[in-house]
Amino acid sequence: MLANDQESLVDTGRIYVKAGDGGNGAVSFRREKYIPYGGPDGGDGGSGGHVFLRASNSRNTLYEFKHKRKFMAQDGENGGGSNMAGRKGRDLVILVPVGTIAYDAETGETLADLNRPGETVVLTRGGKGGRGNARFTSSTNQAPKASENGEPGEELYVRLELKILADVALIGFPNVGKSTLISVVSNARPKIANYHFTTLSPNLGVVMATEFLGYIVADVPGLIKGAHQGVGLGHSFLRHIERCKILVHLLDIAQTEERDFVQDYFDIRYELEFYRAELLEKPEIVVGNKSDLLTPDMLNERVRLFKEKTGKEILPISAATSKGVDDLKRLVWNVIGDSESFLNRLKVEEDLPLPVVEAIVYTAPEPENFKVEKDSRGRFVVFGPAVDFYFRKIKAQKFRDRFIMDKLEKGGLTNKLKNAGIEEGDTVVIDDREYVFRE
C-alpha cells in the first residue's frame, strides 16, 4: 500500500487468472447394421468458462487478494457418445471495489477501469471445445477415428489498483501513539519511535470488519498550534481530514510529554474550527492512549476529569499492550458501517447477467508453416507452428500420427525433407518423436 498524495490510498493486489480449457471431442461409434463401425457419433467438448472482473459495492478494499491470488474458471466437459456434447465450464466472476483499475502485470496495459457498480469486463476467455468424430465424416471418410482436443483457456497475471479515500482520520499531537495504534489495528507498518516531532507523511492501513468489508485509517501528520494558518504541515494535514467520515482523536492520558491532555484536546479542536468549522460536526471518538502507565485510580480520575471539562466520554486504551483496542475498532465500525456510503456498498450486483463472450479459438496455421533443420546428431528436425498446432489439436484412437503426417504432407513435408538433404533411412524428429524416412 502506498500513498500517492495526502488524500488517497493506493490499495493494490496481484492475481493470476486462468479461463477454463475446452473439453475434448469424443471418438465414438454407434452399433448399426451395414454402417461402418456403426456410424460415428462422438459429441463435441464443452467450452471452458470465462473469467470476469466486476465492480461491486459489496467490496471496498483489495485486502482479500493479499491471501487469495489464483482464480481459475471451470474447464468444459468432454464430449460423449450418442452425439452428447460436453457441458460448458462455469464462468468465474471476481468482485472488486468500484474504482478498481486492472492492468496486465507483464506489459502494463490497462485492461479495465471499473467506475460504475455492476460494470463487468472479461479478463480471460475460455477455450472452445474440440469437435467429436461425428463432425469429421465426409464422402471419402465415413468412419473417422479422430477428434479434436479442446482449446486451452487464456491465462494472465493481473495487477489491481484501487485509489480510495481514508474513512478514518487518526488525529492528535505528535508522540501520542498514533503510529503505534495504526500498526495494531490495521495492516500498516509505520516506523515507530519516541519522536518529539511529527511524522512527515500519512500512514495508511486497512482494518477488516467482516470478511470483505473494512475501513481505511489514516494516521495523518500531527497537529501543532497555528496549523490553521499553515504553520508546520498545516493545511496539508487539515485538507486530508476534510474527506474522512470520522475523527479518532488520540490523547496522551498519561501526560508523558508533560502536557495537559485536556488542554491538548481543546487546542486541536481550536485548530479544526478555525480551519473549517464543518470539521467539528464530523463524528468523533476520543481515545486516551497510554492508559497502561496509570494506576486504576489515576485512570478513573482522569476519565472523570475529561468528562467534567469537555462533556464528552473518553475511551482509555493502550496501543502498546492492545488493551481496549478491540473496543475502539468496534466503536469505529458502528459509525462507519451505519453511514450512507457504507450502506450503499452492501448493494450487491452479483445477479446481473454477464456479457456474451465467444470462446477462444486458435486459428490453424497454414499447413506449410513449418521448417526442417538438421541437428548436431544428423537428425532432421521438423518444427514450427503447424507441427505444434496439429500435435496439440488432434486426438485419435488409432493412426493419429498418420493423420497428422497427412496434414503436414499437404504443406510439403517430403519436399522440405529432400531439400534439406535427407536420404533413405535417416531419422526424422517431429514433436520429440523419431521416425525413419522411407521413400
CSV table of C-alpha atoms in Angstrom, one decimal:
chain,number,residue,atom,x,y,z
A,1,MET,CA,0.0,0.0,0.0
A,2,LEU,CA,1.3,3.4,-1.0
A,3,ALA,CA,0.2,6.9,-0.5
A,4,ASN,CA,0.3,8.8,-3.8
A,5,ASP,CA,-0.8,12.0,-2.1
A,6,GLN,CA,-2.2,13.0,1.2
A,7,GLU,CA,-5.9,12.5,0.2
A,8,SER,CA,-5.9,9.0,-1.2
A,9,LEU,CA,-4.7,5.5,-0.6
A,10,VAL,CA,-3.5,3.2,-3.3
A,11,ASP,CA,-4.5,-0.3,-2.5
A,12,THR,CA,-3.0,-3.0,-4.7
A,13,GLY,CA,-3.1,-6.7,-5.5
A,14,ARG,CA,-1.6,-9.1,-8.0
A,15,ILE,CA,-3.5,-12.1,-9.1
A,16,TYR,CA,-3.3,-15.0,-11.7
A,17,VAL,CA,-6.4,-15.7,-13.7
A,18,LYS,CA,-7.0,-18.7,-15.9
A,19,ALA,CA,-10.0,-19.4,-18.1
A,20,GLY,CA,-11.2,-22.9,-18.5
A,21,ASP,CA,-9.9,-25.2,-21.1
A,22,GLY,CA,-12.3,-26.6,-23.7
A,23,GLY,CA,-13.4,-30.2,-23.3
A,24,ASN,CA,-12.1,-32.8,-25.8
A,25,GLY,CA,-14.3,-34.1,-28.6
A,26,ALA,CA,-15.2,-37.8,-28.4
A,27,VAL,CA,-14.4,-40.7,-30.7
A,28,SER,CA,-17.4,-43.0,-30.6
A,29,PHE,CA,-19.4,-45.3,-32.9
A,30,ARG,CA,-23.0,-46.4,-32.6
A,31,ARG,CA,-23.9,-50.0,-33.4
A,32,GLU,CA,-25.9,-50.1,-36.6
A,33,LYS,CA,-26.1,-52.8,-39.2
A,34,TYR,CA,-24.5,-52.2,-42.6
A,35,ILE,CA,-22.9,-48.9,-41.5
A,36,PRO,CA,-19.0,-48.9,-41.0
A,37,TYR,CA,-18.3,-49.1,-37.3
A,38,GLY,CA,-22.0,-48.5,-36.7
A,39,GLY,CA,-21.6,-44.8,-37.7
A,40,PRO,CA,-19.6,-42.1,-35.8
A,41,ASP,CA,-21.5,-40.4,-33.0
A,42,GLY,CA,-18.8,-38.7,-30.9
A,43,GLY,CA,-20.0,-35.4,-29.5
A,44,ASP,CA,-18.2,-32.1,-29.2
A,45,GLY,CA,-16.5,-30.9,-26.0
A,46,GLY,CA,-17.9,-28.0,-24.0
A,47,SER,CA,-16.3,-24.6,-24.0
A,48,GLY,CA,-14.3,-23.6,-20.9
A,49,GLY,CA,-15.6,-20.9,-18.6
A,50,HIS,CA,-14.6,-17.3,-18.8
A,51,VAL,CA,-13.1,-15.1,-16.0
A,52,PHE,CA,-14.9,-11.8,-15.5
A,53,LEU,CA,-14.0,-8.8,-13.3
A,54,ARG,CA,-17.0,-6.9,-11.8
A,55,ALA,CA,-17.2,-3.7,-9.8
A,56,SER,CA,-19.4,-4.2,-6.8
A,57,ASN,CA,-20.5,-2.1,-3.9
A,58,SER,CA,-20.1,-5.2,-1.7
A,59,ARG,CA,-16.3,-4.6,-1.6
A,60,ASN,CA,-14.4,-1.6,-0.5
A,61,THR,CA,-10.8,-2.8,-0.3
A,62,LEU,CA,-8.5,-5.2,-2.2
A,63,TYR,CA,-7.4,-6.9,1.0
A,64,GLU,CA,-8.7,-10.3,0.1
A,65,PHE,CA,-6.3,-10.5,-2.8
A,66,LYS,CA,-3.4,-10.5,-0.4
A,67,HIS,CA,-4.4,-14.0,0.6
A,68,LYS,CA,-6.1,-15.4,-2.5
A,69,ARG,CA,-4.1,-14.9,-5.6
A,70,LYS,CA,-5.2,-17.6,-8.1
A,71,PHE,CA,-8.5,-17.6,-9.9
A,72,MET,CA,-9.4,-20.4,-12.3
A,73,ALA,CA,-12.7,-20.9,-14.2
A,74,GLN,CA,-14.1,-24.4,-14.8
A,75,ASP,CA,-12.9,-26.5,-17.7
A,76,GLY,CA,-15.5,-27.6,-20.3
A,77,GLU,CA,-16.6,-31.3,-20.1
A,78,ASN,CA,-15.5,-33.8,-22.7
A,79,GLY,CA,-18.0,-34.9,-25.4
A,80,GLY,CA,-19.6,-38.3,-25.2
A,81,GLY,CA,-21.1,-41.0,-27.4
A,82,SER,CA,-24.6,-40.7,-28.9
A,83,ASN,CA,-23.6,-37.2,-30.1
A,84,MET,CA,-23.6,-36.0,-26.5
A,85,ALA,CA,-21.9,-32.6,-26.2
A,86,GLY,CA,-19.9,-31.8,-23.1
A,87,ARG,CA,-21.3,-29.1,-20.7
A,88,LYS,CA,-19.8,-25.6,-20.8
A,89,GLY,CA,-17.5,-24.8,-17.8
A,90,ARG,CA,-18.9,-22.4,-15.2
A,91,ASP,CA,-17.8,-18.8,-15.6
A,92,LEU,CA,-15.9,-17.1,-12.7
A,93,VAL,CA,-16.8,-13.6,-11.6
A,94,ILE,CA,-14.2,-11.8,-9.4
A,95,LEU,CA,-15.8,-8.9,-7.4
A,96,VAL,CA,-13.7,-5.8,-6.8
A,97,PRO,CA,-14.5,-2.4,-5.4
A,98,VAL,CA,-15.9,0.3,-7.6
A,99,GLY,CA,-12.9,2.4,-8.8
A,100,THR,CA,-10.6,-0.6,-9.4
A,101,ILE,CA,-8.2,-0.4,-12.4
A,102,ALA,CA,-6.8,-3.7,-13.8
A,103,TYR,CA,-3.5,-3.8,-15.6
A,104,ASP,CA,-1.7,-6.6,-17.5
A,105,ALA,CA,1.0,-7.2,-14.9
A,106,GLU,CA,3.6,-8.0,-17.5
A,107,THR,CA,3.0,-5.3,-20.1
A,108,GLY,CA,1.4,-2.6,-18.0
A,109,GLU,CA,-1.5,-2.3,-20.4
A,110,THR,CA,-4.8,-1.1,-18.9
A,111,LEU,CA,-7.4,-3.9,-19.1
A,112,ALA,CA,-10.3,-2.3,-17.3
A,113,ASP,CA,-11.2,0.9,-15.4
A,114,LEU,CA,-14.3,0.0,-13.4
A,115,ASN,CA,-16.1,3.2,-12.3
A,116,ARG,CA,-19.7,2.1,-12.0
A,117,PRO,CA,-21.3,-0.6,-9.8
A,118,GLY,CA,-22.0,-3.7,-11.8
A,119,GLU,CA,-19.6,-2.8,-14.6
A,120,THR,CA,-18.1,-6.0,-15.9
A,121,VAL,CA,-15.3,-6.9,-18.3
A,122,VAL,CA,-13.9,-10.3,-19.4
A,123,LEU,CA,-10.3,-10.8,-18.4
A,124,THR,CA,-9.6,-14.2,-20.0
A,125,ARG,CA,-11.8,-16.3,-22.4
A,126,GLY,CA,-12.4,-20.0,-22.1
A,127,GLY,CA,-11.2,-22.3,-24.8
A,128,LYS,CA,-13.6,-23.7,-27.4
A,129,GLY,CA,-14.5,-27.4,-27.0
A,130,GLY,CA,-13.0,-29.8,-29.5
A,131,ARG,CA,-15.1,-31.4,-32.3
A,132,GLY,CA,-16.1,-35.0,-32.0
A,133,ASN,CA,-15.6,-37.5,-34.7
A,134,ALA,CA,-19.2,-37.2,-35.9
A,135,ARG,CA,-18.1,-33.8,-37.3
A,136,PHE,CA,-15.4,-35.3,-39.5
A,137,THR,CA,-17.4,-37.6,-41.8
A,138,SER,CA,-17.0,-37.0,-45.5
A,139,SER,CA,-17.7,-38.8,-48.7
A,140,THR,CA,-14.2,-40.3,-48.6
A,141,ASN,CA,-14.2,-41.0,-44.8
A,142,GLN,CA,-17.4,-42.5,-43.5
A,143,ALA,CA,-15.8,-43.7,-40.2
A,144,PRO,CA,-13.4,-41.1,-38.9
A,145,LYS,CA,-11.4,-42.2,-35.9
A,146,ALA,CA,-10.1,-38.8,-35.0
A,147,SER,CA,-11.5,-35.9,-33.0
A,148,GLU,CA,-10.1,-32.6,-31.6
A,149,ASN,CA,-8.8,-31.7,-28.2
A,150,GLY,CA,-10.3,-28.6,-26.7
A,151,GLU,CA,-8.5,-25.2,-26.9
A,152,PRO,CA,-6.6,-24.0,-23.9
A,153,GLY,CA,-8.2,-21.1,-22.0
A,154,GLU,CA,-6.4,-17.8,-21.8
A,155,GLU,CA,-4.3,-17.0,-18.7
A,156,LEU,CA,-3.0,-13.8,-17.4
A,157,TYR,CA,-1.3,-12.1,-14.5
A,158,VAL,CA,-3.3,-9.0,-13.4
A,159,ARG,CA,-2.3,-6.1,-11.2
A,160,LEU,CA,-5.2,-4.5,-9.4
A,161,GLU,CA,-5.1,-0.9,-8.2
A,162,LEU,CA,-7.7,1.0,-6.1
A,163,LYS,CA,-7.5,4.6,-5.2
A,164,ILE,CA,-9.7,5.3,-2.2
A,165,LEU,CA,-10.2,8.0,0.4
A,166,ALA,CA,-9.4,7.3,4.0
A,167,ASP,CA,-12.6,6.7,6.1
A,168,VAL,CA,-11.0,7.4,9.5
A,169,ALA,CA,-8.6,10.3,10.4
A,170,LEU,CA,-6.4,9.5,13.4
A,171,ILE,CA,-5.6,12.9,14.8
A,172,GLY,CA,-3.6,14.1,17.8
A,173,PHE,CA,-0.4,15.9,18.8
A,174,PRO,CA,3.0,14.4,18.0
A,175,ASN,CA,4.1,11.4,20.1
A,176,VAL,CA,0.7,10.5,21.4
A,177,GLY,CA,1.0,7.0,19.9
A,178,LYS,CA,-0.8,7.3,16.5
A,179,SER,CA,1.8,5.3,14.6
A,180,THR,CA,1.7,2.5,17.2
A,181,LEU,CA,-2.1,2.4,17.2
A,182,ILE,CA,-2.4,2.2,13.5
A,183,SER,CA,0.1,-0.7,13.4
A,184,VAL,CA,-2.0,-2.5,16.0
A,185,VAL,CA,-5.5,-2.0,14.4
A,186,SER,CA,-4.5,-2.4,10.7
A,187,ASN,CA,-2.0,-3.9,8.3
A,188,ALA,CA,0.0,-0.7,8.2
A,189,ARG,CA,3.6,-1.0,9.4
A,190,PRO,CA,4.9,2.5,10.1
A,191,LYS,CA,8.2,3.4,11.6
A,192,ILE,CA,7.7,3.8,15.3
A,193,ALA,CA,10.0,5.7,17.7
A,194,ASN,CA,9.7,8.3,20.5
A,195,TYR,CA,10.0,11.3,18.2
A,196,HIS,CA,9.2,14.7,19.6
A,197,PHE,CA,8.4,15.9,16.1
A,198,THR,CA,5.6,14.9,13.7
A,199,THR,CA,5.5,12.1,11.1
A,200,LEU,CA,6.1,13.8,7.7
A,201,SER,CA,3.6,11.8,5.7
A,202,PRO,CA,0.4,9.8,6.4
A,203,ASN,CA,0.5,6.1,7.3
A,204,LEU,CA,-2.5,4.3,5.9
A,205,GLY,CA,-3.9,0.9,6.8
A,206,VAL,CA,-6.9,-1.4,6.1
A,207,VAL,CA,-9.0,-2.5,9.1
A,208,MET,CA,-11.2,-5.5,8.2
A,209,ALA,CA,-14.6,-5.6,10.0
A,210,THR,CA,-16.0,-8.5,8.1
A,211,GLU,CA,-14.6,-11.0,5.6
A,212,PHE,CA,-15.0,-8.5,2.7
A,213,LEU,CA,-15.7,-5.1,4.3
A,214,GLY,CA,-13.5,-2.8,6.2
A,215,TYR,CA,-12.4,0.7,6.5
A,216,ILE,CA,-9.3,2.8,5.8
A,217,VAL,CA,-7.5,4.5,8.6
A,218,ALA,CA,-5.1,7.4,8.0
A,219,ASP,CA,-2.5,8.2,10.7
A,220,VAL,CA,-2.1,11.8,9.4
A,221,PRO,CA,0.7,14.1,10.5
A,222,GLY,CA,0.3,15.6,14.0
A,223,LEU,CA,-1.1,19.0,14.6
A,224,ILE,CA,0.7,21.8,16.2
A,225,LYS,CA,-0.6,25.2,17.2
A,226,GLY,CA,-1.1,27.5,14.3
A,227,ALA,CA,-1.8,24.7,11.9
A,228,HIS,CA,-4.9,26.5,10.5
A,229,GLN,CA,-2.6,29.4,9.5
A,230,GLY,CA,-0.3,27.0,7.7
A,231,VAL,CA,2.2,26.5,10.5
A,232,GLY,CA,4.1,23.2,10.2
A,233,LEU,CA,2.3,20.9,7.9
A,234,GLY,CA,-0.8,22.9,8.5
A,235,HIS,CA,-3.1,22.9,5.5
A,236,SER,CA,-1.8,19.6,4.1
A,237,PHE,CA,-3.0,17.9,7.2
A,238,LEU,CA,-6.3,19.7,7.6
A,239,ARG,CA,-7.1,19.2,3.9
A,240,HIS,CA,-6.8,15.5,4.4
A,241,ILE,CA,-9.3,15.1,7.1
A,242,GLU,CA,-12.0,17.1,5.3
A,243,ARG,CA,-12.9,14.0,3.3
A,244,CYS,CA,-12.8,11.5,6.1
A,245,LYS,CA,-16.0,10.2,7.7
A,246,ILE,CA,-15.0,10.1,11.3
A,247,LEU,CA,-12.3,11.5,13.5
A,248,VAL,CA,-10.5,9.4,16.1
A,249,HIS,CA,-8.9,11.9,18.4
A,250,LEU,CA,-5.9,10.4,20.3
A,251,LEU,CA,-4.7,11.9,23.6
A,252,ASP,CA,-1.9,11.0,25.9
A,253,ILE,CA,-3.9,10.4,29.0
A,254,ALA,CA,-0.7,9.6,31.0
A,255,GLN,CA,0.7,13.0,30.1
A,256,THR,CA,4.2,11.5,29.3
A,257,GLU,CA,5.1,14.7,27.5
A,258,GLU,CA,4.2,16.8,30.5
A,259,ARG,CA,1.3,18.4,28.5
A,260,ASP,CA,-2.2,18.6,29.9
A,261,PHE,CA,-4.2,16.1,27.9
A,262,VAL,CA,-7.5,18.0,28.3
A,263,GLN,CA,-5.9,21.2,27.0
A,264,ASP,CA,-4.4,19.2,24.1
A,265,TYR,CA,-8.0,18.3,23.2
A,266,PHE,CA,-9.1,21.9,23.2
A,267,ASP,CA,-6.1,23.1,21.2
A,268,ILE,CA,-6.6,20.6,18.4
A,269,ARG,CA,-10.4,21.3,18.3
A,270,TYR,CA,-9.5,25.0,18.0
A,271,GLU,CA,-7.3,24.4,15.0
A,272,LEU,CA,-10.1,22.4,13.3
A,273,GLU,CA,-12.6,25.1,14.0
A,274,PHE,CA,-10.6,27.9,12.6
A,275,TYR,CA,-9.6,26.0,9.5
A,276,ARG,CA,-13.1,24.9,8.7
A,277,ALA,CA,-15.9,24.8,11.3
A,278,GLU,CA,-17.7,21.9,9.5
A,279,LEU,CA,-14.9,19.6,10.7
A,280,LEU,CA,-16.3,19.9,14.2
A,281,GLU,CA,-19.5,18.4,13.0
A,282,LYS,CA,-17.9,15.1,12.0
A,283,PRO,CA,-18.4,12.1,14.2
A,284,GLU,CA,-15.6,11.9,16.8
A,285,ILE,CA,-14.3,9.2,19.1
A,286,VAL,CA,-11.9,10.5,21.8
A,287,VAL,CA,-9.3,8.0,22.9
A,288,GLY,CA,-7.0,8.2,25.9
A,289,ASN,CA,-3.8,6.3,25.0
A,290,LYS,CA,-1.0,5.0,27.3
A,291,SER,CA,-3.5,4.1,30.0
A,292,ASP,CA,-1.2,1.2,31.0
A,293,LEU,CA,1.1,3.8,32.6
A,294,LEU,CA,-1.5,4.9,35.1
A,295,THR,CA,-2.9,3.1,38.2
A,296,PRO,CA,-6.6,2.2,38.0
A,297,ASP,CA,-7.4,5.1,40.5
A,298,MET,CA,-5.5,7.6,38.5
A,299,LEU,CA,-7.0,6.5,35.2
A,300,ASN,CA,-10.6,6.7,36.6
A,301,GLU,CA,-9.9,10.2,37.9
A,302,ARG,CA,-8.6,11.4,34.5
A,303,VAL,CA,-11.6,9.9,32.7
A,304,ARG,CA,-13.9,11.6,35.2
A,305,LEU,CA,-12.0,14.9,34.8
A,306,PHE,CA,-12.2,14.8,31.0
A,307,LYS,CA,-16.0,14.3,31.1
A,308,GLU,CA,-16.3,17.1,33.5
A,309,LYS,CA,-14.4,19.6,31.5
A,310,THR,CA,-15.5,18.7,28.0
A,311,GLY,CA,-18.8,17.0,28.4
A,312,LYS,CA,-17.6,14.0,26.4
A,313,GLU,CA,-16.6,10.4,27.0
A,314,ILE,CA,-13.1,9.2,26.5
A,315,LEU,CA,-12.1,5.6,25.8
A,316,PRO,CA,-9.0,4.5,27.7
A,317,ILE,CA,-6.7,2.2,25.7
A,318,SER,CA,-3.1,1.1,25.5
A,319,ALA,CA,-1.8,0.8,21.9
A,320,ALA,CA,1.4,-0.7,23.4
A,321,THR,CA,-0.4,-3.6,25.1
A,322,SER,CA,-3.6,-3.7,22.8
A,323,LYS,CA,-5.8,-3.2,25.8
A,324,GLY,CA,-9.1,-1.6,24.7
A,325,VAL,CA,-8.1,-1.6,21.0
A,326,ASP,CA,-10.9,-4.1,20.0
A,327,ASP,CA,-13.4,-1.9,21.7
A,328,LEU,CA,-12.2,1.0,19.7
A,329,LYS,CA,-12.4,-1.0,16.4
A,330,ARG,CA,-16.0,-1.9,17.2
A,331,LEU,CA,-16.9,1.7,18.0
A,332,VAL,CA,-15.4,2.9,14.7
A,333,TRP,CA,-17.2,0.3,12.7
A,334,ASN,CA,-20.5,1.1,14.4
A,335,VAL,CA,-20.2,4.6,13.0
A,336,ILE,CA,-18.7,3.7,9.6
A,337,GLY,CA,-20.9,0.7,8.9
A,338,ASP,CA,-24.1,2.7,9.5
A,339,SER,CA,-23.1,5.6,7.2
A,340,GLU,CA,-24.9,6.1,4.0
A,341,SER,CA,-21.9,5.4,1.8
A,342,PHE,CA,-21.3,2.0,3.5
A,343,LEU,CA,-24.9,1.0,3.3
A,344,ASN,CA,-24.7,1.6,-0.4
A,345,ARG,CA,-21.7,-0.7,-0.6
A,346,LEU,CA,-23.9,-3.5,0.6
A,347,LYS,CA,-25.9,-3.5,-2.7
A,348,VAL,CA,-24.5,-6.5,-4.5
A,349,GLU,CA,-24.6,-6.7,-8.3
A,350,GLU,CA,-23.7,-10.4,-8.4
A,351,ASP,CA,-27.0,-11.4,-10.1
A,352,LEU,CA,-26.6,-9.1,-13.2
A,353,PRO,CA,-26.3,-11.0,-16.4
A,354,LEU,CA,-22.8,-11.5,-17.8
A,355,PRO,CA,-21.7,-10.1,-21.1
A,356,VAL,CA,-21.9,-12.6,-24.0
A,357,VAL,CA,-18.3,-13.7,-24.9
A,358,GLU,CA,-17.2,-16.1,-27.6
A,359,ALA,CA,-14.9,-18.9,-26.6
A,360,ILE,CA,-11.3,-18.5,-27.8
A,361,VAL,CA,-10.4,-20.4,-31.0
A,362,TYR,CA,-6.8,-20.5,-32.1
A,363,THR,CA,-6.7,-20.3,-35.9
A,364,ALA,CA,-4.9,-23.2,-37.6
A,365,PRO,CA,-1.7,-22.1,-39.3
A,366,GLU,CA,-1.1,-22.8,-42.9
A,367,PRO,CA,0.0,-26.4,-43.5
A,368,GLU,CA,3.3,-25.3,-44.9
A,369,ASN,CA,4.1,-23.2,-41.8
A,370,PHE,CA,7.0,-25.3,-40.5
A,371,LYS,CA,10.7,-25.8,-41.1
A,372,VAL,CA,13.2,-28.6,-41.4
A,373,GLU,CA,16.7,-28.4,-39.9
A,374,LYS,CA,19.5,-30.9,-39.4
A,375,ASP,CA,20.7,-31.1,-35.8
A,376,SER,CA,24.2,-32.0,-34.4
A,377,ARG,CA,23.3,-35.7,-34.4
A,378,GLY,CA,22.4,-35.8,-38.0
A,379,ARG,CA,18.7,-36.0,-37.4
A,380,PHE,CA,16.2,-33.9,-39.5
A,381,VAL,CA,14.0,-31.9,-37.1
A,382,VAL,CA,10.6,-30.8,-38.3
A,383,PHE,CA,9.3,-27.8,-36.2
A,384,GLY,CA,7.1,-24.8,-36.4
A,385,PRO,CA,3.5,-23.5,-35.8
A,386,ALA,CA,1.8,-26.2,-37.9
A,387,VAL,CA,3.6,-29.0,-36.1
A,388,ASP,CA,2.7,-27.5,-32.7
A,389,PHE,CA,-0.9,-27.0,-33.6
A,390,TYR,CA,-1.7,-30.4,-35.1
A,391,PHE,CA,0.0,-32.4,-32.4
A,392,ARG,CA,-1.9,-30.4,-29.7
A,393,LYS,CA,-5.2,-30.4,-31.5
A,394,ILE,CA,-5.7,-33.8,-33.0
A,395,LYS,CA,-6.9,-36.7,-30.9
A,396,ALA,CA,-7.4,-40.2,-32.3
A,397,GLN,CA,-7.8,-43.8,-31.2
A,398,LYS,CA,-5.5,-45.1,-33.9
A,399,PHE,CA,-3.4,-43.8,-36.7
A,400,ARG,CA,-3.0,-40.3,-35.1
A,401,ASP,CA,0.5,-39.9,-36.4
A,402,ARG,CA,-0.6,-40.8,-39.9
A,403,PHE,CA,-3.5,-38.3,-39.7
A,404,ILE,CA,-1.0,-35.5,-38.7
A,405,MET,CA,1.5,-36.6,-41.3
A,406,ASP,CA,-1.2,-36.3,-44.0
A,407,LYS,CA,-1.8,-32.7,-42.8
A,408,LEU,CA,1.9,-31.8,-42.9
A,409,GLU,CA,2.3,-33.5,-46.3
A,410,LYS,CA,-0.2,-31.0,-47.7
A,411,GLY,CA,2.4,-28.4,-46.6
A,412,GLY,CA,5.2,-30.1,-48.5
A,413,LEU,CA,6.8,-32.3,-45.8
A,414,THR,CA,8.6,-34.7,-48.1
A,415,ASN,CA,9.8,-32.0,-50.4
A,416,LYS,CA,11.2,-30.0,-47.5
A,417,LEU,CA,13.0,-33.0,-46.1
A,418,LYS,CA,14.6,-33.7,-49.5
A,419,ASN,CA,15.6,-30.1,-49.9
A,420,ALA,CA,17.3,-30.4,-46.5
A,421,GLY,CA,19.3,-33.4,-47.9
A,422,ILE,CA,17.5,-36.3,-46.3
A,423,GLU,CA,18.3,-39.9,-47.5
A,424,GLU,CA,16.6,-43.2,-47.2
A,425,GLY,CA,16.9,-44.5,-43.6
A,426,ASP,CA,17.7,-41.1,-42.0
A,427,THR,CA,16.0,-40.2,-38.7
A,428,VAL,CA,13.2,-37.6,-38.7
A,429,VAL,CA,12.1,-35.8,-35.4
A,430,ILE,CA,8.6,-34.4,-35.1
A,431,ASP,CA,7.3,-33.2,-31.7
A,432,ASP,CA,10.1,-35.2,-30.0
A,433,ARG,CA,9.1,-38.4,-31.8
A,434,GLU,CA,11.6,-40.2,-34.0
A,435,TYR,CA,10.6,-41.7,-37.4
A,436,VAL,CA,12.6,-43.4,-40.1
A,437,PHE,CA,12.4,-41.8,-43.6
A,438,ARG,CA,11.2,-44.1,-46.4
A,439,GLU,CA,10.5,-43.1,-49.9
